[in-house]
Amino acid sequence: MNSRLVKYMLSVGLAIGIVSACKDSFLSRDPQGQYSPTALKTPSGVEGLLVGAYAMIDGQGLDGQDPWNNDIQSWVFGGIASDDSYKGTDAGDQPEESFIEKWDFQPTNNHIKNKWRGLYKGIARTNDVINTLAEVPEVADARRKQIIAEARFLRGLFHFEAKKMWKTVPYIDETIYKLDDLESTKIPNDKDIWPMIEADFKAASEGLPEAQSQVGRPTKWAALAFLAKAYMYQGWNISTGAANVAVLQKAKPILEQIIASGKFSLAPKFEDNFLIATRNNAESIFEIQYAVSSASGDAADAGVGLAHPYIDPWGCCGFYQPSQNLVNAFKTTATGLPMLDNFNDSDVKNDQGLKYSDPFEPYTGTLDPRLDQTVGRRGILFKDFKIHGSDFIRDQTYAGPYSPKKHISEKAGFGINGWGNLSSNNYRIMRYGMILLWLAECDVELGNLENARKLVNQIRARAANPAGFVKKAVQGSKSRDDYTVMNEPAANYVIKTYDQAWTDAATARKAVRFESRLEFAMEGHRFFDLQRWGIAAEVLNAYVAVEANKRVYKKGAVFTKGKNEFFPIPQEAIDRSYKAGAATLTQDPAYK
């Protein structure tokens, strides 16, 4: 969340609290510690409610709930449930995540329950904004239109995240939601809510400006990008993997419109998408804004707080460790292209079982340079802190030798508030590279293979910029933190564009999907990409068949097709949906 928005939210909250203390009768006083809905029926009150809806994006909007349970970055559900990463840390920490990693999804899992709670709390807040606004005639028409557009954008986003998680969910808008009626939102989950999600993003695109003065607010282009994303998630039959060409044809012109606008471009260096210093750059379409100061970390990226190395200056907690399968995916051929079919036949060399002080011969094969911007591995400088080694890992025997890297701030953003794992490193939930690769996906299915190749090559050309390569670092003798950066690449980076014409759709499809994995690895998208393409069971069962030989706790794990593509509706949500003696929510039949 933009720090200016956070400060405004606090000021609005104070203003709301300072209501007249003089009452005719103490019996009419509002409860202490609560705000009066009546007091919010002012222009500033509405603005405060809107900022409160934004506050649900960062996962910290619910008291008593760990932010990583409903963090928008989705490292638990989009990451450790995929082939990108393991739960990490050690066997006994956060055991409910171990069940998610092995696709043992249960309706009583607290992480799944809290994800539901967070999303539907966000939805409630957006509806509260719209309903309250209707009772505040003082708001100017132009601002009224934009407030509604921002609220509908957020409502679409929260419902979209719910639709990804659970096969069938209820859609709740302002006509259903009543603040003073707890029964109002107890409605069946018996409809396909994609049309409602699309309607929210369409309305938002029509009401939002092309640019915002505050970086935390969405633009017309962000709404269009999420509308296209909604179509991309309907673009394949999840059961069969067959393309839904009619839906992809809806996404294609929107993606082309965003590209043709000239408003966005790929950042010069891949790492620009993962640094505090380069937030809200030319590639950014919508970012989750985080802020932290010496006084407060309430708006920090706490949702990924556990997913930091187990060495100082972090010291906690070692979660979200990249898989060997993911690391192997960054191997390239001698000509600099991905190994689409045989990347996992052998492993990139690692320091499994070695102490930091043990000698180590690094892997000398050719690699995609994005590997070392994505994964912390032995001998490679980790951001600007220290050279990575086995002392970064809590328990190598459990979850291997690698650390997550993208979301962790550089040194300048560390240690501002209390727990140093909190930072203001934004999450780029929608960036231009996604638009290019989604259009490439469409073009493959619509027969435009050469255009798909050109789009993929834009991504690869940026990755090949040597200015963005991680540089070699040599350990110094003064301390563990002592190192010298050399003027040479840290590894044997060889990456090239696809220079031969694409003539086979199956090969082109594989290349585009592989590129998406490399570009967005460890960003919380992988599980849901496999889901929407209809290939989750095929890919993940092949993955675990190999990984179980490296991570013994994975033995016996099976991804069940037709079931594990989605998570079960939390039992708590079903129990709380009772109305007139019957539950209004129905569990996914696959989990009954």
Tab-separated table of N, CA, C and O in Angstrom, residues 487-560:
chain	number	residue	atom	x	y	z
A	487	ASN	N	34.059	-8.034	-12.245
A	487	ASN	CA	33.433	-7.569	-13.487
A	487	ASN	C	33.283	-8.726	-14.480
A	487	ASN	O	33.785	-8.683	-15.602
A	488	GLU	N	32.576	-9.754	-14.041
A	488	GLU	CA	32.301	-10.902	-14.900
A	488	GLU	C	31.047	-11.604	-14.390
A	488	GLU	O	30.693	-11.482	-13.211
A	489	PRO	N	30.362	-12.334	-15.248
A	489	PRO	CA	29.136	-13.019	-14.827
A	489	PRO	C	29.415	-14.060	-13.748
A	489	PRO	O	30.495	-14.653	-13.700
A	490	ALA	N	28.407	-14.284	-12.910
A	490	ALA	CA	28.557	-15.229	-11.805
A	490	ALA	C	28.555	-16.680	-12.262
A	490	ALA	O	28.997	-17.557	-11.525
A	491	ALA	N	28.030	-16.947	-13.452
A	491	ALA	CA	27.952	-18.318	-13.956
A	491	ALA	C	28.039	-18.271	-15.482
A	491	ALA	O	28.190	-17.194	-16.088
A	492	ASN	N	27.933	-19.426	-16.093
A	492	ASN	CA	28.047	-19.533	-17.549
A	492	ASN	C	26.696	-19.244	-18.190
A	492	ASN	O	25.973	-20.156	-18.592
A	493	TYR	N	26.341	-17.972	-18.257
A	493	TYR	CA	25.040	-17.576	-18.774
A	493	TYR	C	25.054	-17.545	-20.297
A	493	TYR	O	25.828	-16.809	-20.922
A	494	VAL	N	24.177	-18.350	-20.885
A	494	VAL	CA	24.023	-18.370	-22.345
A	494	VAL	C	22.530	-18.413	-22.647
A	494	VAL	O	21.851	-19.400	-22.347
A	495	ILE	N	22.014	-17.353	-23.205
A	495	ILE	CA	20.598	-17.289	-23.557
A	495	ILE	C	20.455	-16.598	-24.902
A	495	ILE	O	21.067	-15.554	-25.150
A	496	LYS	N	19.657	-17.194	-25.781
A	496	LYS	CA	19.444	-16.648	-27.125
A	496	LYS	C	17.952	-16.624	-27.435
A	496	LYS	O	17.138	-17.262	-26.765
A	497	THR	N	17.613	-15.886	-28.460
A	497	THR	CA	16.234	-15.858	-28.944
A	497	THR	C	15.982	-17.053	-29.859
A	497	THR	O	16.918	-17.719	-30.323
A	498	TYR	N	14.698	-17.317	-30.112
A	498	TYR	CA	14.309	-18.353	-31.075
A	498	TYR	C	14.425	-17.759	-32.475
A	498	TYR	O	13.633	-16.894	-32.867
A	499	ASP	N	15.401	-18.204	-33.219
A	499	ASP	CA	15.655	-17.603	-34.537
A	499	ASP	C	15.151	-18.434	-35.708
A	499	ASP	O	15.179	-17.971	-36.856
A	500	GLN	N	14.691	-19.647	-35.439
A	500	GLN	CA	14.094	-20.476	-36.475
A	500	GLN	C	12.577	-20.322	-36.433
A	500	GLN	O	11.985	-20.212	-35.359
A	501	ALA	N	11.958	-20.299	-37.595
A	501	ALA	CA	10.500	-20.118	-37.664
A	501	ALA	C	9.784	-21.221	-36.888
A	501	ALA	O	10.219	-22.377	-36.873
A	502	TRP	N	8.702	-20.828	-36.231
A	502	TRP	CA	7.852	-21.801	-35.549
A	502	TRP	C	6.792	-22.295	-36.530
A	502	TRP	O	6.013	-21.512	-37.074
A	503	THR	N	6.780	-23.600	-36.724
A	503	THR	CA	5.830	-24.178	-37.676
A	503	THR	C	4.930	-25.243	-37.053
A	503	THR	O	3.957	-25.662	-37.670
A	504	ASP	N	5.256	-25.656	-35.837
A	504	ASP	CA	4.491	-26.706	-35.173
A	504	ASP	C	3.835	-26.131	-33.923
A	504	ASP	O	4.511	-25.633	-33.015
A	505	ALA	N	2.505	-26.204	-33.853
A	505	ALA	CA	1.768	-25.580	-32.752
A	505	ALA	C	2.108	-26.217	-31.410
A	505	ALA	O	2.211	-25.517	-30.392
A	506	ALA	N	2.272	-27.532	-31.375
A	506	ALA	CA	2.556	-28.209	-30.110
A	506	ALA	C	3.895	-27.762	-29.532
A	506	ALA	O	4.016	-27.517	-28.316
A	507	THR	N	4.897	-27.635	-30.393
A	507	THR	CA	6.208	-27.173	-29.934
A	507	THR	C	6.153	-25.717	-29.511
A	507	THR	O	6.745	-25.322	-28.494
A	508	ALA	N	5.442	-24.903	-30.275
A	508	ALA	CA	5.294	-23.487	-29.930
A	508	ALA	C	4.587	-23.324	-28.590
A	508	ALA	O	4.978	-22.502	-27.750
A	509	ARG	N	3.543	-24.095	-28.385
A	509	ARG	CA	2.805	-24.045	-27.113
A	509	ARG	C	3.730	-24.380	-25.946
A	509	ARG	O	3.731	-23.705	-24.905
A	510	LYS	N	4.518	-25.415	-26.124
A	510	LYS	CA	5.443	-25.828	-25.071
A	510	LYS	C	6.467	-24.725	-24.791
A	510	LYS	O	6.794	-24.440	-23.628
A	511	ALA	N	6.952	-24.072	-25.838
A	511	ALA	CA	7.957	-23.017	-25.681
A	511	ALA	C	7.389	-21.808	-24.942
A	511	ALA	O	8.042	-21.224	-24.073
A	512	VAL	N	6.172	-21.421	-25.284
A	512	VAL	CA	5.548	-20.261	-24.628
A	512	VAL	C	5.309	-20.562	-23.151
A	512	VAL	O	5.601	-19.727	-22.274
A	513	ARG	N	4.789	-21.735	-22.850
A	513	ARG	CA	4.513	-22.084	-21.466
A	513	ARG	C	5.799	-22.212	-20.656
A	513	ARG	O	5.851	-21.822	-19.479
A	514	PHE	N	6.835	-22.731	-21.278
A	514	PHE	CA	8.118	-22.859	-20.599
A	514	PHE	C	8.680	-21.473	-20.291
A	514	PHE	O	9.235	-21.238	-19.217
A	515	GLU	N	8.515	-20.566	-21.243
A	515	GLU	CA	8.993	-19.192	-21.040
A	515	GLU	C	8.264	-18.527	-19.888
A	515	GLU	O	8.871	-17.789	-19.092
A	516	SER	N	6.972	-18.779	-19.767
A	516	SER	CA	6.204	-18.221	-18.661
A	516	SER	C	6.730	-18.732	-17.326
A	516	SER	O	6.814	-17.976	-16.351
A	517	ARG	N	7.091	-20.007	-17.289
A	517	ARG	CA	7.634	-20.533	-16.045
A	517	ARG	C	8.940	-19.846	-15.679
A	517	ARG	O	9.154	-19.441	-14.529
A	518	LEU	N	9.837	-19.692	-16.650
A	518	LEU	CA	11.130	-19.075	-16.380
A	518	LEU	C	10.976	-17.616	-15.959
A	518	LEU	O	11.648	-17.147	-15.036
A	519	GLU	N	10.108	-16.912	-16.630
A	519	GLU	CA	9.949	-15.467	-16.392
A	519	GLU	C	9.273	-15.179	-15.051
A	519	GLU	O	9.628	-14.217	-14.366
A	520	PHE	N	8.296	-15.993	-14.664
A	520	PHE	CA	7.490	-15.685	-13.480
A	520	PHE	C	7.683	-16.690	-12.347
A	520	PHE	O	6.868	-16.738	-11.418
A	521	ALA	N	8.760	-17.461	-12.398
A	521	ALA	CA	9.032	-18.453	-11.354
A	521	ALA	C	9.081	-17.801	-9.983
A	521	ALA	O	9.570	-16.682	-9.814
A	522	MET	N	8.534	-18.479	-8.993
A	522	MET	CA	8.538	-18.048	-7.601
A	522	MET	C	7.766	-16.751	-7.376
A	522	MET	O	8.006	-16.026	-6.411
A	523	GLU	N	6.804	-16.459	-8.252
A	523	GLU	CA	5.958	-15.280	-8.077
A	523	GLU	C	4.513	-15.655	-7.742
A	523	GLU	O	3.628	-14.809	-7.748
A	524	GLY	N	4.270	-16.941	-7.461
A	524	GLY	CA	2.956	-17.373	-6.996
A	524	GLY	C	1.954	-17.682	-8.087
A	524	GLY	O	0.761	-17.840	-7.795
A	525	HIS	N	2.396	-17.816	-9.343
A	525	HIS	CA	1.467	-18.047	-10.456
A	525	HIS	C	1.462	-19.484	-10.971
A	525	HIS	O	0.521	-19.894	-11.642
A	526	ARG	N	2.504	-20.234	-10.687
A	526	ARG	CA	2.732	-21.492	-11.392
A	526	ARG	C	1.594	-22.503	-11.225
A	526	ARG	O	1.129	-23.088	-12.215
A	527	PHE	N	1.129	-22.746	-9.990
A	527	PHE	CA	0.062	-23.718	-9.795
A	527	PHE	C	-1.165	-23.349	-10.620
A	527	PHE	O	-1.794	-24.207	-11.253
A	528	PHE	N	-1.512	-22.072	-10.630
A	528	PHE	CA	-2.722	-21.639	-11.309
A	528	PHE	C	-2.553	-21.627	-12.832
A	528	PHE	O	-3.532	-21.771	-13.563
A	529	ASP	N	-1.313	-21.478	-13.313
A	529	ASP	CA	-1.070	-21.646	-14.748
A	529	ASP	C	-1.302	-23.097	-15.159
A	529	ASP	O	-1.963	-23.376	-16.166
A	530	LEU	N	-0.744	-24.019	-14.394
A	530	LEU	CA	-0.956	-25.438	-14.701
A	530	LEU	C	-2.436	-25.783	-14.629
A	530	LEU	O	-2.945	-26.576	-15.436
A	531	GLN	N	-3.128	-25.193	-13.672
A	531	GLN	CA	-4.568	-25.419	-13.522
A	531	GLN	C	-5.314	-24.964	-14.776
A	531	GLN	O	-6.113	-25.717	-15.349
A	532	ARG	N	-5.097	-23.722	-15.203
A	532	ARG	CA	-5.887	-23.168	-16.308
A	532	ARG	C	-5.558	-23.844	-17.636
A	532	ARG	O	-6.427	-23.954	-18.511
A	533	TRP	N	-4.311	-24.303	-17.794
A	533	TRP	CA	-3.948	-25.012	-19.030
A	533	TRP	C	-4.492	-26.438	-19.054
A	533	TRP	O	-4.418	-27.109	-20.100
A	534	GLY	N	-4.994	-26.928	-17.936
A	534	GLY	CA	-5.529	-28.285	-17.884
A	534	GLY	C	-4.476	-29.369	-17.881
A	534	GLY	O	-4.740	-30.499	-18.290
A	535	ILE	N	-3.251	-29.038	-17.397
A	535	ILE	CA	-2.159	-30.019	-17.430
A	535	ILE	C	-1.561	-30.243	-16.038
A	535	ILE	O	-0.478	-30.816	-15.912
A	536	ALA	N	-2.259	-29.824	-14.998
A	536	ALA	CA	-1.690	-29.907	-13.655
A	536	ALA	C	-1.362	-31.343	-13.259
A	536	ALA	O	-0.269	-31.623	-12.740
A	537	ALA	N	-2.277	-32.262	-13.459
A	537	ALA	CA	-2.042	-33.652	-13.049
A	537	ALA	C	-0.861	-34.255	-13.799
A	537	ALA	O	0.014	-34.909	-13.203
A	538	GLU	N	-0.819	-34.032	-15.095
A	538	GLU	CA	0.261	-34.580	-15.925
A	538	GLU	C	1.618	-34.059	-15.462
A	538	GLU	O	2.573	-34.819	-15.271
A	539	VAL	N	1.724	-32.753	-15.286
A	539	VAL	CA	3.007	-32.130	-14.939
A	539	VAL	C	3.408	-32.458	-13.500
A	539	VAL	O	4.561	-32.824	-13.230
A	540	LEU	N	2.483	-32.336	-12.570
A	540	LEU	CA	2.842	-32.476	-11.160
A	540	LEU	C	3.090	-33.921	-10.749
A	540	LEU	O	3.935	-34.185	-9.890
A	541	ASN	N	2.409	-34.871	-11.361
A	541	ASN	CA	2.715	-36.271	-11.042
A	541	ASN	C	4.063	-36.689	-11.620
A	541	ASN	O	4.802	-37.472	-10.994
A	542	ALA	N	4.413	-36.159	-12.792
A	542	ALA	CA	5.745	-36.420	-13.344
A	542	ALA	C	6.817	-35.764	-12.466
A	542	ALA	O	7.901	-36.327	-12.247
A	543	TYR	N	6.519	-34.595	-11.968
A	543	TYR	CA	7.436	-33.855	-11.086
A	543	TYR	C	7.709	-34.642	-9.806
A	543	TYR	O	8.865	-34.864	-9.427
A	544	VAL	N	6.652	-35.086	-9.136
A	544	VAL	CA	6.854	-35.735	-7.845
A	544	VAL	C	7.494	-37.113	-8.004
A	544	VAL	O	8.187	-37.591	-7.085
A	545	ALA	N	7.331	-37.733	-9.147
A	545	ALA	CA	7.960	-39.035	-9.370
A	545	ALA	C	9.483	-38.931	-9.296
A	545	ALA	O	10.155	-39.868	-8.846
A	546	VAL	N	10.018	-37.782	-9.696
A	546	VAL	CA	11.461	-37.552	-9.624
A	546	VAL	C	11.846	-36.925	-8.294
A	546	VAL	O	12.811	-37.330	-7.638
A	547	GLU	N	11.082	-35.927	-7.881
A	547	GLU	CA	11.429	-35.189	-6.661
A	547	GLU	C	11.354	-36.063	-5.416
A	547	GLU	O	12.060	-35.803	-4.430
A	548	ALA	N	10.507	-37.078	-5.414
A	548	ALA	CA	10.395	-37.949	-4.243
A	548	ALA	C	11.698	-38.679	-3.951
A	548	ALA	O	11.920	-39.143	-2.827
A	549	ASN	N	12.569	-38.784	-4.944
A	549	ASN	CA	13.879	-39.395	-4.734
A	549	ASN	C	14.858	-38.427	-4.082
A	549	ASN	O	15.915	-38.838	-3.601
A	550	LYS	N	14.508	-37.143	-4.091
A	550	LYS	CA	15.356	-36.118	-3.471
A	550	LYS	C	14.773	-35.656	-2.139
A	550	LYS	O	15.491	-35.396	-1.183
A	551	ARG	N	13.458	-35.537	-2.094
A	551	ARG	CA	12.741	-35.105	-0.893
A	551	ARG	C	11.861	-36.274	-0.471
A	551	ARG	O	10.759	-36.456	-0.979
A	552	VAL	N	12.335	-37.066	0.478
A	552	VAL	CA	11.686	-38.345	0.789
A	552	VAL	C	10.261	-38.163	1.319
A	552	VAL	O	9.425	-39.061	1.167
A	553	TYR	N	9.970	-37.021	1.905
A	553	TYR	CA	8.619	-36.818	2.439
A	553	TYR	C	7.576	-36.710	1.334
A	553	TYR	O	6.379	-36.767	1.593
A	554	LYS	N	8.013	-36.568	0.080
A	554	LYS	CA	7.078	-36.496	-1.035
A	554	LYS	C	6.645	-37.875	-1.527
A	554	LYS	O	5.745	-37.976	-2.368
A	555	LYS	N	7.283	-38.909	-1.051
A	555	LYS	CA	6.918	-40.251	-1.510
A	555	LYS	C	5.449	-40.530	-1.190
A	555	LYS	O	4.970	-40.263	-0.095
A	556	GLY	N	4.747	-41.042	-2.165
A	556	GLY	CA	3.339	-41.348	-1.999
A	556	GLY	C	2.395	-40.216	-2.348
A	556	GLY	O	1.182	-40.412	-2.405
A	557	ALA	N	2.942	-39.023	-2.597
A	557	ALA	CA	2.086	-37.894	-2.970
A	557	ALA	C	1.533	-38.109	-4.374
A	557	ALA	O	2.260	-38.498	-5.297
A	558	VAL	N	0.242	-37.866	-4.538
A	558	VAL	CA	-0.416	-38.028	-5.834
A	558	VAL	C	-1.337	-36.840	-6.066
A	558	VAL	O	-2.130	-36.472	-5.191
A	559	PHE	N	-1.223	-36.245	-7.225
A	559	PHE	CA	-2.153	-35.185	-7.627
A	559	PHE	C	-3.311	-35.864	-8.362
A	559	PHE	O	-3.113	-36.501	-9.397
A	560	THR	N	-4.512	-35.721	-7.816
A	560	THR	CA	-5.676	-36.390	-8.388
A	560	THR	C	-6.369	-35.484	-9.394
A	560	THR	O	-6.893	-34.426	-9.030
